[in-house]
Amino acid sequence: QVDISESGGGTVQAGGSVRLSCAASGRTFNIGALAWFRQAPGKEREFVAGILWNEPRFTDAARGRFTISRDTTKNTVYLQMNSLNPEDTATYYCGVRRLRHLTRSAPDYSSWGQGTQVTVSS
């Protein structure tokens, strides 16, 4: 079993930045792919960015504004989000799956954290 914990959310003004952390513990050797999703009220959980091996993937909306990095010594992946706008307001979740295949479908991920709220004010 892999335990996931997200942190780093908060309230920021439009144009600001936030860095989210996704810390994994437990059977981390079972992690094949890791992805960040977000969910706004009344909407489905949607893919934002992910990393497989050391190859990052982003949605068109995130590319150029968000970056992913990892600290293997801490089993932590970071999502740096810049140039935020109110449409980025959501609860951000980190999901992992055993298969070494990055997908954009939330049901493909077996372990999730509790989420961290990001609110962008205009």
mmCIF file of C-alpha atoms in Angstrom:
data_model
loop_
_atom_site.group_PDB
_atom_site.id
_atom_site.type_symbol
_atom_site.label_atom_id
_atom_site.label_comp_id
_atom_site.label_asym_id
_atom_site.label_seq_id
_atom_site.Cartn_x
_atom_site.Cartn_y
_atom_site.Cartn_z
ATOM 1 C CA GLN A 1 0.000 0.000 0.000
ATOM 2 C CA VAL A 2 1.162 3.506 -0.816
ATOM 3 C CA ASP A 3 0.135 6.438 1.340
ATOM 4 C CA ILE A 4 -0.056 9.853 -0.294
ATOM 5 C CA SER A 5 -0.135 13.242 1.350
ATOM 6 C CA GLU A 6 -0.498 16.568 -0.438
ATOM 7 C CA SER A 7 0.367 19.950 1.013
ATOM 8 C CA GLY A 8 1.157 23.489 0.000
ATOM 9 C CA GLY A 9 -2.206 24.840 -1.035
ATOM 10 C CA GLY A 10 -3.590 28.191 0.007
ATOM 11 C CA THR A 11 -5.083 31.413 -1.252
ATOM 12 C CA VAL A 12 -3.181 33.473 -3.772
ATOM 13 C CA GLN A 13 -3.969 36.430 -5.973
ATOM 14 C CA ALA A 14 -4.238 36.084 -9.718
ATOM 15 C CA GLY A 15 -0.798 36.050 -11.257
ATOM 16 C CA GLY A 16 0.727 34.527 -8.151
ATOM 17 C CA SER A 17 2.442 31.211 -7.534
ATOM 18 C CA VAL A 18 2.012 28.165 -5.335
ATOM 19 C CA ARG A 19 4.110 25.051 -4.891
ATOM 20 C CA LEU A 20 2.313 21.853 -4.039
ATOM 21 C CA SER A 21 3.997 18.809 -2.549
ATOM 22 C CA CYS A 22 3.047 15.168 -2.910
ATOM 23 C CA ALA A 23 4.790 12.944 -0.393
ATOM 24 C CA ALA A 24 4.606 9.181 -0.738
ATOM 25 C CA SER A 25 5.268 6.590 1.937
ATOM 26 C CA GLY A 26 4.852 2.864 2.307
ATOM 27 C CA ARG A 27 5.412 0.649 -0.711
ATOM 28 C CA THR A 28 6.763 3.446 -2.882
ATOM 29 C CA PHE A 29 8.590 0.951 -5.067
ATOM 30 C CA ASN A 30 5.139 0.081 -6.394
ATOM 31 C CA ILE A 31 4.689 3.526 -7.910
ATOM 32 C CA GLY A 32 4.804 3.333 -11.679
ATOM 33 C CA ALA A 33 3.330 6.718 -12.509
ATOM 34 C CA LEU A 34 2.235 9.768 -10.555
ATOM 35 C CA ALA A 35 -0.159 12.473 -11.614
ATOM 36 C CA TRP A 36 -1.703 15.653 -10.308
ATOM 37 C CA PHE A 37 -5.416 16.132 -10.743
ATOM 38 C CA ARG A 38 -7.746 18.859 -9.632
ATOM 39 C CA GLN A 39 -11.414 19.032 -8.865
ATOM 40 C CA ALA A 40 -13.542 22.133 -8.684
ATOM 41 C CA PRO A 41 -16.976 22.089 -7.026
ATOM 42 C CA GLY A 42 -19.513 20.375 -9.236
ATOM 43 C CA LYS A 43 -16.911 19.199 -11.710
ATOM 44 C CA GLU A 44 -15.109 15.960 -12.359
ATOM 45 C CA ARG A 45 -11.569 15.352 -11.296
ATOM 46 C CA GLU A 46 -9.337 16.366 -14.173
ATOM 47 C CA PHE A 47 -5.741 15.686 -15.050
ATOM 48 C CA VAL A 48 -3.327 18.579 -14.673
ATOM 49 C CA ALA A 49 0.175 17.148 -14.907
ATOM 50 C CA GLY A 50 2.075 13.960 -14.340
ATOM 51 C CA ILE A 51 5.450 12.366 -14.350
ATOM 52 C CA LEU A 52 6.665 9.004 -15.574
ATOM 53 C CA TRP A 53 10.276 8.169 -14.908
ATOM 54 C CA ASN A 54 11.585 11.723 -15.292
ATOM 55 C CA GLU A 55 9.343 12.730 -18.158
ATOM 56 C CA PRO A 56 6.737 15.340 -17.228
ATOM 57 C CA ARG A 57 3.405 15.715 -18.993
ATOM 58 C CA PHE A 58 1.047 18.680 -18.825
ATOM 59 C CA THR A 59 -2.308 19.743 -20.130
ATOM 60 C CA ASP A 60 -2.275 22.550 -22.646
ATOM 61 C CA ALA A 61 -3.613 24.867 -19.946
ATOM 62 C CA ALA A 62 -0.787 23.995 -17.586
ATOM 63 C CA ARG A 63 2.112 23.830 -19.989
ATOM 64 C CA GLY A 64 4.327 26.870 -19.716
ATOM 65 C CA ARG A 65 2.896 27.818 -16.319
ATOM 66 C CA PHE A 66 3.397 24.670 -14.241
ATOM 67 C CA THR A 67 6.477 22.558 -13.680
ATOM 68 C CA ILE A 68 7.066 19.230 -11.958
ATOM 69 C CA SER A 69 10.119 18.227 -10.006
ATOM 70 C CA ARG A 70 10.929 15.364 -7.696
ATOM 71 C CA ASP A 71 13.145 14.711 -4.715
ATOM 72 C CA THR A 72 13.752 10.987 -4.657
ATOM 73 C CA THR A 73 15.451 11.168 -1.267
ATOM 74 C CA LYS A 74 12.180 12.405 0.204
ATOM 75 C CA ASN A 75 9.826 10.435 -2.057
ATOM 76 C CA THR A 76 8.219 13.753 -2.887
ATOM 77 C CA VAL A 77 7.026 15.284 -6.124
ATOM 78 C CA TYR A 78 6.422 19.001 -6.410
ATOM 79 C CA LEU A 79 4.044 20.906 -8.642
ATOM 80 C CA GLN A 80 5.120 24.499 -9.094
ATOM 81 C CA MET A 81 2.237 26.582 -10.381
ATOM 82 C CA ASN A 82 2.891 30.068 -11.720
ATOM 83 C CA SER A 83 0.741 32.727 -13.342
ATOM 84 C CA LEU A 84 -2.312 31.394 -11.588
ATOM 85 C CA ASN A 85 -5.767 32.554 -12.553
ATOM 86 C CA PRO A 86 -9.173 32.096 -10.903
ATOM 87 C CA GLU A 87 -9.900 29.138 -13.206
ATOM 88 C CA ASP A 88 -7.127 27.250 -11.393
ATOM 89 C CA THR A 89 -9.146 27.311 -8.184
ATOM 90 C CA ALA A 90 -9.762 23.720 -7.104
ATOM 91 C CA THR A 91 -8.752 20.992 -4.737
ATOM 92 C CA TYR A 92 -5.565 19.441 -6.039
ATOM 93 C CA TYR A 93 -4.964 15.738 -5.639
ATOM 94 C CA CYS A 94 -1.976 13.530 -6.196
ATOM 95 C CA GLY A 95 -2.648 10.058 -7.548
ATOM 96 C CA VAL A 96 -0.349 7.120 -8.142
ATOM 97 C CA ARG A 97 -0.668 3.892 -10.013
ATOM 98 C CA ARG A 98 1.422 0.772 -10.240
ATOM 99 C CA LEU A 99 1.555 0.547 -14.015
ATOM 100 C CA ARG A 100 4.319 2.492 -15.696
ATOM 101 C CA HIS A 101 1.898 4.282 -17.926
ATOM 102 C CA LEU A 102 0.726 7.811 -17.388
ATOM 103 C CA THR A 103 -2.941 8.318 -18.148
ATOM 104 C CA ARG A 104 -5.302 11.243 -17.788
ATOM 105 C CA SER A 105 -8.147 9.233 -16.328
ATOM 106 C CA ALA A 106 -8.634 9.481 -12.573
ATOM 107 C CA PRO A 107 -10.072 5.939 -12.153
ATOM 108 C CA ASP A 108 -6.763 4.544 -13.408
ATOM 109 C CA TYR A 109 -5.040 5.688 -10.213
ATOM 110 C CA SER A 110 -5.289 3.489 -7.156
ATOM 111 C CA SER A 111 -3.958 5.652 -4.345
ATOM 112 C CA TRP A 112 -4.838 9.244 -3.589
ATOM 113 C CA GLY A 113 -4.100 11.814 -0.967
ATOM 114 C CA GLN A 114 -6.639 13.895 0.860
ATOM 115 C CA GLY A 115 -6.141 16.865 -1.454
ATOM 116 C CA THR A 116 -5.018 20.428 -0.894
ATOM 117 C CA GLN A 117 -7.108 23.477 -1.691
ATOM 118 C CA VAL A 118 -5.838 26.191 -4.002
ATOM 119 C CA THR A 119 -7.906 29.356 -4.258
ATOM 120 C CA VAL A 120 -6.971 32.077 -6.715
ATOM 121 C CA SER A 121 -8.624 35.425 -6.150
ATOM 122 C CA SER A 122 -9.111 37.954 -8.926
#
